Short mmCIF file of C-alpha atoms in Angstrom, two decimals:
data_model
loop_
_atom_site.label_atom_id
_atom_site.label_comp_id
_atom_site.label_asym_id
_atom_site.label_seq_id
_atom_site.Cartn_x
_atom_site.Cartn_y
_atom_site.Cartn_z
CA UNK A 1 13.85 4.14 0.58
CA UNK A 2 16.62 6.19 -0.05
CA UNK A 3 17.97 6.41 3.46
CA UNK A 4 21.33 4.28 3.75
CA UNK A 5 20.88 1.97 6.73
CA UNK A 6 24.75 1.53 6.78
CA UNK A 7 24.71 5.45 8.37
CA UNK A 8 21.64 5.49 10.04
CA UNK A 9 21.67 7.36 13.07
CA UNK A 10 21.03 5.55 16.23
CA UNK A 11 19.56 8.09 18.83
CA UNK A 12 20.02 5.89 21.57
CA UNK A 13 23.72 7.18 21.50
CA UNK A 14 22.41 11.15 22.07
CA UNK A 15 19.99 10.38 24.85
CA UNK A 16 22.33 12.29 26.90
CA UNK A 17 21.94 15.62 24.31
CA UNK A 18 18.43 14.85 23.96
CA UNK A 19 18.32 15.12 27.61
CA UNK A 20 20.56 18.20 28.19
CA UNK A 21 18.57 19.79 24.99
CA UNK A 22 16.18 23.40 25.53
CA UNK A 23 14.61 22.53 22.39
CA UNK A 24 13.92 19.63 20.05
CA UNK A 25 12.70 20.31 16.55
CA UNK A 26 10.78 18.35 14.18
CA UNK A 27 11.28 19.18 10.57
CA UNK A 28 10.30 16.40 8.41
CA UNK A 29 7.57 17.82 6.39
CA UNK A 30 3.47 16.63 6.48
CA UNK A 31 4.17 13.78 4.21
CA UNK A 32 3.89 10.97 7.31
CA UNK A 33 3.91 7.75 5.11
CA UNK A 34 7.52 8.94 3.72
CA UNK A 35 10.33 7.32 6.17
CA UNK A 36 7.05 5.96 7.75
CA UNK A 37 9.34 3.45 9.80
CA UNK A 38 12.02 5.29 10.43
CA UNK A 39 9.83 8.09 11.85
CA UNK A 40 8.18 6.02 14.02
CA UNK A 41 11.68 5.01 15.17
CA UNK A 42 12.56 8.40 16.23
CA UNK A 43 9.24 9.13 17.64
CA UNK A 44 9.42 6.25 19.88
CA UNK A 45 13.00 7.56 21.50
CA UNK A 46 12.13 11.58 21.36
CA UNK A 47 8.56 11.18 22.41
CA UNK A 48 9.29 11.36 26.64
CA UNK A 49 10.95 14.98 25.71
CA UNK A 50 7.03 16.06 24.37
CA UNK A 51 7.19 19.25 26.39
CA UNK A 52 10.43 20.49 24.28
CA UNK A 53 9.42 19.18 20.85
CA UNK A 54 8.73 21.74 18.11
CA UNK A 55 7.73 22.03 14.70
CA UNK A 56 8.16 24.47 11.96
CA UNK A 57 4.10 25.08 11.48
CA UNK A 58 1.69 27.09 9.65
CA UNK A 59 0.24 29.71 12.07
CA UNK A 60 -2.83 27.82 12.99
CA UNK A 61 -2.10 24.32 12.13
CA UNK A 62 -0.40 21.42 14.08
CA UNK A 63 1.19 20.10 10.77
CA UNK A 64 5.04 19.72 10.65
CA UNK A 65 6.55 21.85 7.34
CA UNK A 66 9.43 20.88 6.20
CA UNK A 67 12.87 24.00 6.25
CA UNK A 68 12.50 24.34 2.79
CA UNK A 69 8.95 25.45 3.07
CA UNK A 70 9.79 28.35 5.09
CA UNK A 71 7.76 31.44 5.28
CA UNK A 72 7.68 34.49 7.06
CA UNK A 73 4.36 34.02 8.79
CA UNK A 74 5.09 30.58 9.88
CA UNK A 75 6.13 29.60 13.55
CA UNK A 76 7.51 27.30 16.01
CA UNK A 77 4.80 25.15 17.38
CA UNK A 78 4.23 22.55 20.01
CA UNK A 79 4.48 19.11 18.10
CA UNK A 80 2.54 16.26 19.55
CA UNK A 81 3.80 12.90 18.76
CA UNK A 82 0.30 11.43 19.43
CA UNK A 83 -0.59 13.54 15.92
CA UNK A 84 1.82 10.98 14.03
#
């Protein structure tokens, strides 16, 4: 992996902006077994916001794209964390 565990981010410390947040986007990409763990990590704090998380999607699809996929005829989608 070539995340650096000495500056991983510990969302238990933004609960409060998670909380206080309109919106909560997803933008990994559809690649799920890269950052499998830490993923899961995330999904396991974010996942009782579900009715504000977002992805950047395909029109159509449930798939998370990652920003640098960008298109004009994509859109901001409901993201389920059950899809994971």
């Amino acid at each position: 992996s070539d995340i650096s565990m000495a500056t991983e981010t510990d969302f238990n410390k933004h609960i409060k902006l998670l909380e206080e947040a309109a919106v909560i986007i997803i933008a990994w990409g559809v690649d799920n077994n890269s950052y499998r763990f830490q993923k899961e990590k995330v999904l396991s704090i974010i996942s009782r916001y579900q009715e504000k998380i977002y992805s950047i999607q395909k029109y159509g699809h449930g798939e998370s794209l990652h920003p640098s996929r960008l298109h004009y005829d994509y859109i901001l989608g409901k993201y389920d964390t059950n899809q994971f």
